[in-house]
Amino acid sequence: MKRNRLIALSSAALLTLTMAGSALPAFAAAPAKSDLQIFSWWTGVASSKALRSLITIYEHQYKGSTVTNDAVAGGAGSNAKAVLAGRMEAGNPPGTFQVHAGGGSLLSWVQAGDMKPLNALYKSEGWYKVFPRSLLNLMTFNGKIYGVPVDMQRANVLWYNPTIFRKYHLTAPKTFPQFFHDAAVLKSHGITPLELANHGNWEATLLFSDVLLGTVGPVKYDQLLTGHASWNIPGVKAAANTFVRMLSYANKDYTALHWQQADQAVAQGKAAMNVMGDWAQGYFSTALHLKPGVGFGWAATPQTHGVFGAVSDVFGLPAKLKNDTPTINFLKVLGSKEGQDTFNPLKGTFSPRLDSNMAKYNAYSRSAMMSYKRDRLVLIIGQGAVNPGFTNNFNNAMEIFVSNHNVNNFVSAIVSAAQANPLS
């Protein structure tokens, strides 16, 4: 079973890269001489600037150290994952690499024996006291912790255009009935109520994940993602029906749009709402220079108030490195208060440390931090939560579902995906 997860991880990533028509980046070439190679998919304006800030701190604290930034662009991380799979299989791991917390790719690398535990580092740095147990649990397997979280992102966010909402006397919907009421009003005035993107073949999965969470509630949702409930329960079918109804209020060109384009349409007033993780906030603030609450508004997706859909980028210690010291030193910077409070405001995310300086963050991030500290954490399908094989099959089923709207076939496909790729 562990072998199957790793095969799924590698094949899914490589398939995505092939489907995207991309040539493999020149990772096979000999890397530049350096103390440390950092591998990620952070190539956007905000994320690359944030990563550079971390590297600067590292190079300042460890004089004479050098870093190679091996970031791979494209595919919302799928290209990078494909390159990483090739490097790991070839026994050529980077010094450290980006992965999401949860039982997805991180667990697959751990089960393959490709990661070393970091319990001693957590103890020496005092991190057991500054990161919440709910987050540490997402990176802990059989009592050993395998990642250092650098950021926290909320994935159950409904972004909206405040000007449009004020014009038509609407408020951000808290329930699905309120959503459909608002959508009907907006549609009657010629406004696209919901802007959807699915060019990366993961964005619609994120939307459905939030609809499912809002439909069945966090307890049953967690049971589904951990293999303790059947995907054949009525709540899954109810969520699929709600999702189809939402699509009737969405744009039709979603397969051609990247998530930034969907959020740009909301910012420009061409559409009223979009559901996306709060990396959208980085796009609104850093790329479009919009002010939170003025240029863009936000709310928890319908019926998910009190729940935090967690997506956290973490970095670990590959098992086959010739020298662990540069990686350990970088992880110390990455997990530090200074490192995180420098990195996250630039990226548009926030520090998962409980002692981070809230004054460094904007109004949106402060509200997300409060939710993170107060609310129940759940993981999101397609964002490192579960078996990569299940995620890949789920995304494929979703690609068909957003086109044919056949609820029964979609639910049947998910049930089959869970049977073929166990979640527990």
Short mmCIF file of C-alpha atoms in Angstrom, two decimals:
data_model
loop_
_atom_site.label_atom_id
_atom_site.label_comp_id
_atom_site.label_asym_id
_atom_site.label_seq_id
_atom_site.Cartn_x
_atom_site.Cartn_y
_atom_site.Cartn_z
CA MET A 1 0.00 0.00 0.00
CA LYS A 2 2.86 2.38 0.81
CA ARG A 3 4.41 1.56 -2.53
CA ASN A 4 1.07 2.27 -4.23
CA ARG A 5 0.89 5.72 -2.64
CA LEU A 6 4.37 6.58 -3.89
CA ILE A 7 3.60 5.33 -7.38
CA ALA A 8 0.42 7.41 -7.36
CA LEU A 9 2.36 10.43 -6.18
CA SER A 10 4.94 10.13 -8.92
CA SER A 11 2.63 9.13 -11.75
CA ALA A 12 0.04 11.78 -10.95
CA ALA A 13 2.65 14.49 -10.98
CA LEU A 14 4.27 13.25 -14.16
CA LEU A 15 0.88 12.86 -15.84
CA THR A 16 -0.02 16.41 -14.96
CA LEU A 17 3.22 17.65 -16.42
CA THR A 18 2.67 15.65 -19.61
CA MET A 19 -0.91 16.87 -19.95
CA ALA A 20 0.29 20.41 -19.57
CA GLY A 21 2.51 19.90 -22.57
CA SER A 22 5.55 20.95 -20.61
CA ALA A 23 9.06 19.76 -21.14
CA LEU A 24 10.84 18.65 -18.00
CA PRO A 25 12.80 21.57 -16.60
CA ALA A 26 16.55 21.21 -16.67
CA PHE A 27 16.69 19.74 -13.17
CA ALA A 28 18.78 16.80 -14.34
CA ALA A 29 21.68 19.10 -15.08
CA ALA A 30 24.32 19.38 -12.41
CA PRO A 31 23.16 21.96 -9.85
CA ALA A 32 25.18 25.05 -9.20
CA LYS A 33 27.71 24.65 -6.42
CA SER A 34 25.98 25.62 -3.26
CA ASP A 35 25.55 24.76 0.39
CA LEU A 36 21.82 24.36 0.07
CA GLN A 37 19.25 23.79 -2.65
CA ILE A 38 15.72 24.96 -1.81
CA PHE A 39 13.00 23.43 -3.95
CA SER A 40 9.52 24.94 -4.28
CA TRP A 41 6.88 26.16 -6.72
CA TRP A 42 7.15 29.71 -5.46
CA THR A 43 7.78 31.68 -8.63
CA GLY A 44 5.00 34.28 -8.43
CA VAL A 45 5.74 37.91 -7.59
CA ALA A 46 4.71 37.71 -3.95
CA SER A 47 5.93 34.20 -3.13
CA SER A 48 9.34 34.54 -4.78
CA LYS A 49 9.92 37.86 -3.00
CA ALA A 50 8.97 36.22 0.28
CA LEU A 51 11.29 33.27 -0.32
CA ARG A 52 14.13 35.65 -1.14
CA SER A 53 13.61 37.31 2.24
CA LEU A 54 14.07 33.98 4.02
CA ILE A 55 17.21 33.23 2.06
CA THR A 56 18.60 36.65 2.95
CA ILE A 57 18.09 35.99 6.65
CA TYR A 58 19.71 32.56 6.33
CA GLU A 59 22.74 33.91 4.48
CA HIS A 60 23.10 36.70 7.05
CA GLN A 61 22.90 34.33 10.02
CA TYR A 62 25.17 31.71 8.47
CA LYS A 63 27.97 33.73 6.91
CA GLY A 64 29.53 32.21 3.85
CA SER A 65 26.56 30.00 3.11
CA THR A 66 25.12 30.00 -0.35
CA VAL A 67 21.72 28.97 -1.63
CA THR A 68 20.40 27.72 -4.95
CA ASN A 69 16.73 28.55 -5.43
CA ASP A 70 15.41 25.57 -7.41
CA ALA A 71 11.84 26.86 -7.76
CA VAL A 72 9.88 25.33 -10.64
CA ALA A 73 7.12 27.38 -12.24
CA GLY A 74 3.75 26.32 -13.57
CA GLY A 75 0.84 24.04 -12.86
CA ALA A 76 0.13 25.45 -9.39
CA GLY A 77 2.86 23.20 -8.03
CA SER A 78 2.17 20.13 -10.18
CA ASN A 79 5.22 20.77 -12.36
CA ALA A 80 7.42 21.10 -9.31
CA LYS A 81 6.02 17.90 -7.82
CA ALA A 82 6.85 16.04 -11.02
CA VAL A 83 10.42 17.32 -11.00
CA LEU A 84 10.75 16.49 -7.31
CA ALA A 85 9.52 12.93 -7.90
CA GLY A 86 12.21 12.46 -10.53
CA ARG A 87 14.93 13.79 -8.25
CA MET A 88 13.87 11.67 -5.31
CA GLU A 89 13.68 8.54 -7.43
CA ALA A 90 17.16 9.27 -8.78
CA GLY A 91 18.55 9.64 -5.27
CA ASN A 92 19.23 13.33 -5.86
CA PRO A 93 17.03 15.14 -3.34
CA PRO A 94 17.24 18.91 -2.90
CA GLY A 95 18.38 20.22 0.46
CA THR A 96 14.76 20.76 1.40
CA PHE A 97 11.49 21.01 -0.48
CA GLN A 98 8.00 22.46 -0.24
CA VAL A 99 5.12 20.13 0.53
CA HIS A 100 1.71 20.56 2.15
CA ALA A 101 1.03 19.42 5.69
CA GLY A 102 -1.32 16.45 5.90
CA GLY A 103 -1.70 12.87 4.88
CA GLY A 104 -0.97 13.49 1.20
CA SER A 105 2.45 13.87 -0.39
CA LEU A 106 4.25 14.42 2.92
CA LEU A 107 3.05 11.08 4.27
CA SER A 108 3.95 9.38 0.99
CA TRP A 109 7.55 10.62 1.22
CA VAL A 110 7.72 9.54 4.87
CA GLN A 111 6.37 6.07 4.10
CA ALA A 112 8.90 5.74 1.27
CA GLY A 113 11.70 6.31 3.78
CA ASP A 114 12.74 9.55 2.11
CA MET A 115 12.39 11.83 5.16
CA LYS A 116 14.08 12.12 8.54
CA PRO A 117 12.15 13.03 11.71
CA LEU A 118 12.65 16.45 13.24
CA ASN A 119 11.64 15.85 16.86
CA ALA A 120 15.09 16.83 18.17
CA LEU A 121 14.97 20.11 16.21
CA TYR A 122 11.51 20.92 17.57
CA LYS A 123 12.76 20.33 21.11
CA SER A 124 15.94 22.39 20.71
CA GLU A 125 14.08 25.31 19.10
CA GLY A 126 11.15 25.23 21.53
CA TRP A 127 8.69 24.77 18.70
CA TYR A 128 6.41 22.39 20.55
CA LYS A 129 5.29 25.44 22.55
CA VAL A 130 4.76 27.89 19.68
CA PHE A 131 2.92 25.80 17.10
CA PRO A 132 -0.56 24.49 17.99
CA ARG A 133 -0.93 20.77 18.48
CA SER A 134 -3.67 20.70 15.84
CA LEU A 135 -1.09 21.77 13.25
CA LEU A 136 1.71 19.53 14.53
CA ASN A 137 -0.64 16.56 14.29
CA LEU A 138 -0.85 17.11 10.52
CA MET A 139 2.90 16.48 10.20
CA THR A 140 3.30 13.77 12.83
CA PHE A 141 3.22 10.10 11.90
CA ASN A 142 3.83 7.34 14.47
CA GLY A 143 5.02 9.92 16.97
CA LYS A 144 7.62 11.46 14.68
CA ILE A 145 7.29 14.92 13.15
CA TYR A 146 8.55 15.46 9.61
CA GLY A 147 7.97 19.07 8.62
CA VAL A 148 8.46 22.68 9.69
CA PRO A 149 5.50 24.91 8.73
CA VAL A 150 6.41 28.29 7.27
CA ASP A 151 2.96 29.66 6.57
CA MET A 152 -0.73 29.16 7.12
CA GLN A 153 -3.45 29.69 4.55
CA ARG A 154 -7.24 29.44 4.78
CA ALA A 155 -8.94 27.65 1.92
CA ASN A 156 -12.61 28.17 2.78
CA VAL A 157 -12.84 31.82 1.79
CA LEU A 158 -15.45 33.53 -0.34
CA TRP A 159 -14.00 36.66 -1.90
CA TYR A 160 -16.37 39.35 -3.10
CA ASN A 161 -16.46 42.78 -4.67
CA PRO A 162 -17.64 45.20 -1.94
CA THR A 163 -18.72 47.86 -4.43
CA ILE A 164 -21.07 45.46 -6.21
CA PHE A 165 -22.47 44.13 -2.96
CA ARG A 166 -23.17 47.64 -1.67
CA LYS A 167 -24.77 48.68 -4.96
CA TYR A 168 -27.31 45.87 -4.77
CA HIS A 169 -27.72 45.96 -0.96
CA LEU A 170 -26.28 42.49 -0.45
CA THR A 171 -24.25 40.98 2.36
CA ALA A 172 -21.73 38.15 2.10
CA PRO A 173 -23.79 34.93 2.22
CA LYS A 174 -23.45 32.81 5.34
CA THR A 175 -25.68 29.97 4.12
CA PHE A 176 -26.36 28.30 0.81
CA PRO A 177 -29.92 29.76 0.61
CA GLN A 178 -28.40 33.23 1.12
CA PHE A 179 -25.83 32.50 -1.56
CA PHE A 180 -28.50 31.58 -4.08
CA HIS A 181 -30.56 34.63 -3.13
CA ASP A 182 -27.59 36.91 -3.72
CA ALA A 183 -26.69 35.07 -6.91
CA ALA A 184 -30.20 35.53 -8.30
CA VAL A 185 -30.12 39.27 -7.58
CA LEU A 186 -26.71 39.66 -9.20
CA LYS A 187 -27.68 37.64 -12.24
CA SER A 188 -30.83 39.72 -12.71
CA HIS A 189 -28.56 42.80 -13.00
CA GLY A 190 -26.25 41.19 -15.53
CA ILE A 191 -23.43 40.50 -13.05
CA THR A 192 -21.75 37.08 -13.11
CA PRO A 193 -22.44 35.94 -9.52
CA LEU A 194 -19.61 33.38 -9.21
CA GLU A 195 -16.35 33.45 -11.14
CA LEU A 196 -14.87 29.99 -11.46
CA ALA A 197 -11.46 28.91 -12.73
CA ASN A 198 -10.37 25.35 -13.38
CA HIS A 199 -7.47 25.56 -15.80
CA GLY A 200 -5.26 23.84 -13.25
CA ASN A 201 -7.84 21.09 -12.70
CA TRP A 202 -7.79 21.68 -8.93
CA GLU A 203 -9.74 24.90 -8.43
CA ALA A 204 -13.19 23.29 -8.86
CA THR A 205 -12.13 20.58 -6.42
CA LEU A 206 -11.37 23.27 -3.85
CA LEU A 207 -14.83 24.80 -4.38
CA PHE A 208 -16.50 21.42 -4.02
CA SER A 209 -14.46 20.64 -0.91
CA ASP A 210 -15.83 23.82 0.71
CA VAL A 211 -19.38 23.00 -0.40
CA LEU A 212 -19.01 19.51 1.07
CA LEU A 213 -17.66 20.93 4.33
CA GLY A 214 -20.58 23.34 4.55
CA THR A 215 -23.07 20.59 3.79
CA VAL A 216 -21.99 17.72 6.04
CA GLY A 217 -20.19 19.71 8.76
CA PRO A 218 -16.60 19.33 9.99
CA VAL A 219 -17.06 16.07 11.92
CA LYS A 220 -18.47 14.07 9.02
CA TYR A 221 -16.12 15.87 6.61
CA ASP A 222 -13.11 14.71 8.63
CA GLN A 223 -14.51 11.19 8.70
CA LEU A 224 -14.75 11.20 4.92
CA LEU A 225 -11.17 12.39 4.46
CA THR A 226 -9.78 9.89 6.93
CA GLY A 227 -11.64 6.89 5.58
CA HIS A 228 -14.02 6.62 8.53
CA ALA A 229 -17.18 7.36 6.54
CA SER A 230 -18.42 6.19 3.18
CA TRP A 231 -18.44 8.58 0.26
CA ASN A 232 -21.83 7.10 -0.56
CA ILE A 233 -23.60 8.95 2.27
CA PRO A 234 -26.50 11.29 1.35
CA GLY A 235 -24.49 14.37 2.34
CA VAL A 236 -22.01 13.87 -0.49
CA LYS A 237 -24.82 13.68 -3.03
CA ALA A 238 -26.48 16.74 -1.47
CA ALA A 239 -23.22 18.67 -1.76
CA ALA A 240 -22.87 17.62 -5.39
CA ASN A 241 -26.38 18.88 -6.14
CA THR A 242 -25.63 22.21 -4.44
CA PHE A 243 -22.39 22.45 -6.40
CA VAL A 244 -24.24 21.92 -9.70
CA ARG A 245 -26.72 24.63 -8.76
CA MET A 246 -23.83 26.99 -8.01
CA LEU A 247 -22.38 26.30 -11.45
CA SER A 248 -25.59 27.63 -12.98
CA TYR A 249 -24.53 31.03 -11.63
CA ALA A 250 -20.90 30.74 -12.79
CA ASN A 251 -19.03 31.84 -15.90
CA LYS A 252 -18.77 29.27 -18.70
CA ASP A 253 -15.11 29.76 -19.61
CA TYR A 254 -13.72 28.30 -16.38
CA THR A 255 -11.53 25.73 -18.13
CA ALA A 256 -9.53 28.55 -19.72
CA LEU A 257 -9.01 30.55 -16.53
CA HIS A 258 -6.28 30.42 -13.91
CA TRP A 259 -7.32 31.30 -10.38
CA GLN A 260 -5.69 34.73 -10.61
CA GLN A 261 -7.86 35.56 -13.61
CA ALA A 262 -10.98 34.62 -11.71
CA ASP A 263 -9.99 36.85 -8.82
CA GLN A 264 -9.05 39.62 -11.21
CA ALA A 265 -12.57 39.48 -12.67
CA VAL A 266 -13.97 39.97 -9.16
CA ALA A 267 -11.58 42.84 -8.47
CA GLN A 268 -12.55 44.53 -11.74
CA GLY A 269 -16.27 44.17 -11.08
CA LYS A 270 -16.86 41.76 -13.95
CA ALA A 271 -18.01 39.17 -11.43
CA ALA A 272 -19.13 39.38 -7.83
CA MET A 273 -17.71 36.34 -6.00
CA ASN A 274 -14.98 33.73 -6.15
CA VAL A 275 -14.06 30.89 -3.80
CA MET A 276 -10.33 30.48 -3.38
CA GLY A 277 -7.68 30.03 -0.73
CA ASP A 278 -6.24 33.12 0.85
CA TRP A 279 -3.28 33.10 -1.47
CA ALA A 280 -5.83 35.18 -3.42
CA GLN A 281 -5.31 37.81 -0.75
CA GLY A 282 -1.65 37.99 -1.69
CA TYR A 283 -2.71 38.51 -5.30
CA PHE A 284 -5.21 41.23 -4.39
CA SER A 285 -2.81 43.05 -2.08
CA THR A 286 0.60 42.55 -3.71
CA ALA A 287 -0.19 42.29 -7.43
CA LEU A 288 -3.30 44.49 -7.66
CA HIS A 289 -2.47 46.77 -4.71
CA LEU A 290 -6.00 46.59 -3.32
CA LYS A 291 -6.82 47.42 0.29
CA PRO A 292 -8.57 44.73 2.35
CA GLY A 293 -12.19 45.62 2.99
CA VAL A 294 -12.12 48.28 0.26
CA GLY A 295 -10.86 46.65 -2.92
CA PHE A 296 -11.93 43.20 -1.88
CA GLY A 297 -14.14 41.65 0.78
CA TRP A 298 -14.11 38.20 2.31
CA ALA A 299 -16.16 35.77 4.36
CA ALA A 300 -16.11 32.10 5.24
CA THR A 301 -17.68 30.03 2.48
CA PRO A 302 -21.38 29.27 3.14
CA GLN A 303 -22.03 27.28 6.30
CA THR A 304 -18.35 26.93 7.26
CA HIS A 305 -18.17 29.73 9.85
CA GLY A 306 -16.19 28.45 12.84
CA VAL A 307 -14.07 26.11 10.70
CA PHE A 308 -10.63 26.86 9.29
CA GLY A 309 -9.76 25.04 6.04
CA ALA A 310 -6.02 24.71 6.60
CA VAL A 311 -3.33 24.68 3.93
CA SER A 312 0.22 24.95 5.24
CA ASP A 313 3.47 24.84 3.31
CA VAL A 314 6.08 22.87 5.20
CA PHE A 315 9.70 21.92 4.58
CA GLY A 316 11.50 18.85 5.85
CA LEU A 317 14.79 17.01 5.96
CA PRO A 318 15.34 14.54 3.09
CA ALA A 319 16.87 11.26 4.21
CA LYS A 320 19.51 10.88 1.51
CA LEU A 321 21.44 14.13 1.93
CA LYS A 322 25.22 13.93 2.22
CA ASN A 323 25.25 16.83 4.69
CA ASP A 324 22.25 17.67 6.89
CA THR A 325 23.70 20.79 8.49
CA PRO A 326 22.74 23.43 5.87
CA THR A 327 19.17 22.10 5.78
CA ILE A 328 18.87 22.05 9.56
CA ASN A 329 20.16 25.62 9.71
CA PHE A 330 17.69 26.77 7.07
CA LEU A 331 14.82 25.04 8.86
CA LYS A 332 15.77 26.96 12.02
CA VAL A 333 15.36 30.20 10.08
CA LEU A 334 12.19 29.01 8.39
CA GLY A 335 10.53 28.14 11.70
CA SER A 336 11.74 31.20 13.59
CA LYS A 337 9.56 34.14 14.56
CA GLU A 338 11.83 36.51 12.64
CA GLY A 339 11.79 34.36 9.53
CA GLN A 340 8.04 33.81 9.54
CA ASP A 341 7.09 37.41 10.30
CA THR A 342 9.33 38.52 7.44
CA PHE A 343 8.22 35.89 4.93
CA ASN A 344 4.45 35.84 5.43
CA PRO A 345 3.49 39.52 5.09
CA LEU A 346 5.30 39.52 1.72
CA LYS A 347 3.59 36.34 0.55
CA GLY A 348 0.12 37.36 1.71
CA THR A 349 -0.12 34.50 4.19
CA PHE A 350 0.42 34.51 7.94
CA SER A 351 2.68 32.81 10.44
CA PRO A 352 1.32 29.65 12.06
CA ARG A 353 3.29 30.47 15.20
CA LEU A 354 1.06 31.45 18.09
CA ASP A 355 3.49 34.21 19.15
CA SER A 356 3.73 35.95 15.77
CA ASN A 357 3.51 39.74 15.63
CA MET A 358 0.00 40.56 14.40
CA ALA A 359 0.99 44.19 13.83
CA LYS A 360 2.97 43.07 10.78
CA TYR A 361 -0.15 41.79 9.01
CA ASN A 362 -3.02 43.50 7.20
CA ALA A 363 -6.67 43.41 8.19
CA TYR A 364 -7.46 40.27 6.25
CA SER A 365 -4.52 38.28 7.63
CA ARG A 366 -5.33 39.38 11.18
CA SER A 367 -8.86 38.08 10.79
CA ALA A 368 -7.56 34.80 9.36
CA MET A 369 -5.10 34.48 12.26
CA MET A 370 -7.94 34.87 14.74
CA SER A 371 -9.91 32.14 12.99
CA TYR A 372 -6.83 29.88 12.92
CA LYS A 373 -6.32 30.26 16.67
CA ARG A 374 -10.02 29.93 17.53
CA ASP A 375 -11.64 27.56 15.07
CA ARG A 376 -11.47 23.89 14.24
CA LEU A 377 -8.86 23.00 11.60
CA VAL A 378 -9.77 20.74 8.69
CA LEU A 379 -7.82 19.86 5.57
CA ILE A 380 -8.91 20.51 2.01
CA ILE A 381 -9.14 17.96 -0.80
CA GLY A 382 -6.44 18.65 -3.36
CA GLN A 383 -4.24 20.60 -0.95
CA GLY A 384 -2.09 17.86 0.55
CA ALA A 385 -4.83 16.39 2.71
CA VAL A 386 -5.09 12.81 1.56
CA ASN A 387 -3.66 9.96 -0.48
CA PRO A 388 -2.30 11.51 -3.74
CA GLY A 389 -3.88 8.71 -5.75
CA PHE A 390 -7.32 9.61 -4.39
CA THR A 391 -6.72 13.29 -5.07
CA ASN A 392 -5.70 12.59 -8.64
CA ASN A 393 -8.77 10.43 -9.27
CA PHE A 394 -10.97 13.02 -7.56
CA ASN A 395 -9.65 15.82 -9.77
CA ASN A 396 -10.26 13.71 -12.85
CA ALA A 397 -13.83 12.96 -11.75
CA MET A 398 -14.35 16.65 -11.07
CA GLU A 399 -13.11 17.61 -14.52
CA ILE A 400 -15.90 15.49 -16.00
CA PHE A 401 -18.47 16.58 -13.42
CA VAL A 402 -18.14 20.30 -14.07
CA SER A 403 -18.92 19.52 -17.69
CA ASN A 404 -21.73 16.94 -17.54
CA HIS A 405 -23.22 17.75 -14.09
CA ASN A 406 -24.07 14.06 -13.62
CA VAL A 407 -24.29 13.75 -9.82
CA ASN A 408 -24.71 9.98 -9.65
CA ASN A 409 -21.74 9.31 -11.89
CA PHE A 410 -19.61 11.76 -9.92
CA VAL A 411 -20.44 10.21 -6.56
CA SER A 412 -19.83 6.75 -7.98
CA ALA A 413 -16.43 7.86 -9.25
CA ILE A 414 -15.47 9.22 -5.83
CA VAL A 415 -16.55 6.03 -4.10
CA SER A 416 -14.40 4.05 -6.52
CA ALA A 417 -11.48 6.43 -5.97
CA ALA A 418 -11.67 5.92 -2.21
CA GLN A 419 -11.79 2.14 -2.64
CA ALA A 420 -8.77 2.15 -4.94
CA ASN A 421 -6.81 4.63 -2.79
CA PRO A 422 -7.63 4.02 0.89
CA LEU A 423 -7.79 7.13 3.05
CA SER A 424 -7.09 5.55 6.42
#
